[in-house]
Amino acid sequence: MNIDLRSLTIEKAHEHFLNGDFTVRELVDEYLKVIKEKNERINAYLEIYSDIDDQVKKAEDMFKNGTATPLTGVPIALKDIILFEGHIASASSKILENYVATYDSFVVEKYKKEGVVFLGRTNMDEFAMGSSTETSAYGVTRNPFDESRVPGGSSGGSAAALAADMSLASLGTETCGSVRQPSSFCGLVGLRTTYGSVSRSGVIPMGSSLDQVGPMGKNVRDVEILFNAMVGYDPKDSTSIPDEMRNIEKNPIKKRIAVPREFLNSEGVDKEVLKNFEESCEKLKKAGYEVVDVDLPVLKYSLAFYYIIMPAEVSSNLARYDGIRYGLSVKGDNLLDVYMKSRRQGFGKEARRRILLGTYILSHGYYDAYYNTALKVRQVIKDDLFNLFKDFDAFITPTAPFPPFKLGEKMDNPISMYLSDIFSAPANLADIPSISLPSGKTESGLPLAIQLTAPFLREDILFTIGKDFEKLIY
Amino acid sequence: MELEDVKKLANLARIDMSDEEMKDIAKDFGAILAYVGQVQEVSKLKNIESLHQNPDNYFLQNVMREDVSENKSGKYTDRILANAPDTQDGFLKVKQIL
């Protein structure tokens, strides 16, 4: 059996399954072969699940009895932060090294019903804190396009697995760019979903007012299929959007895209990235879109607000890891000593740094100046974008300010690493959807991407523009 | 930021830290706090005081549910305790606290 994995998409795989060209078993075996060949070097997967055979059998049964859906039998890589009952979910941290999920996350539960095959869990920045997958406690992941470079992060393992043909689709999570930026670095389509559209039940939290699950695929249609299968109201997540709100009538597409010109002039944006961005805007014009410069001065501050809100929420969310109920536990002289030692040994450097930063931001005397002010300004961003979307379908920027960088290049300079996500922050702060689309390559062959951000619950706009754009690229 | 301040934060956050790491953090925090300090610029740029009047404008609302157990007692006990570092008779075991 020889299957061309490179050109395979979810829809094509489904057709092949229906036509009997190959079985789920045969496809999964092809992926396992590639994993065996490449994973040791790339380090995209931390574990290949031991129950793949059962999952394959279930998927094949669904084809036999006619209940198969487009996702049945699709081999998927799962980020190591999404709970899958009976399997380890470590958030790539030492503190959860042996933590076995006691229940399924909402997303896994939904995908199980579709009969997908979860191949394994993928490497990530520890607790999703990072933009390069280098803060993982389990080693770095390499970019399949250039193994001396990072795959982006925090969902870098999921992106690298898909880009190296070690999965047909991948799931990641985003707090600020963690799906879009690695998708950009690995030549994939990645979606940050509307806040509240996908339940976070069973997703290990980082910044709860920002976290969302998001899919990665080889093209826009794949991402659309993955997205449609993961949305829905869930009473277990208090931020989940009720179904009646999702079904409100949608305004027709205006074919108008805004360019926040001043935001693009942020410090440190690579020349090749900007050139590719301008070319991409021209392509969209040719496809019949009006692409117009706008003035949105508040956007350039987004990342600064993000770095107040996120660490504050991190310090609260990570307080639960204390060595008592689960996870790493280091013996101590008394209870406090157990906490102090377990957290020292369990957390990596970036996690410790962010916990302390959040503790500072939330402490008496600084809370108002930082956290409260950031919350208010967050509302200003939401309002400004709400007004923008009265006249535009979306706004466009590059996904990341620079192409994939070298391993180790930014590890000693937190601010320079944080700036990877400068264009990501507005969507997360404003609770709105945003997609990263491959837009070409640098002269040395590294992937580049553009990013479109649309109003609340308007993923459909992103898919429409994305499909139009895709036609111009290939 | 001074080393003493970082020590205080580490204690509040319940993390035992080496002096060397705390010195690094004190240094990093200078750069990070200067960066996030931009938030003050924006609060001057826009009249955010109007948002003060109604906190509902910028705080998420609580969504409440009935405080009832949906699962049969004991359904998850074994699975949950299997993750615990130390247990006894179906309870988590910790160091003496009194």
Coordinates of C-alpha atoms in Angstrom, one line a residue, chain A residues 47-55 87 119:
Chain A
E47 CA 3.5 9.6 23.2
I48 CA 1.8 7.4 20.7
Y49 CA -1.3 6.0 22.2
S50 CA -1.5 2.3 23.0
D51 CA -5.2 2.0 22.1
I52 CA -5.0 3.0 18.4
D53 CA -6.2 -0.5 17.4
D54 CA -9.5 -0.1 19.3
Q55 CA -10.0 3.4 17.8
H87 CA -4.3 8.7 28.9
L119 CA -2.6 9.0 17.2

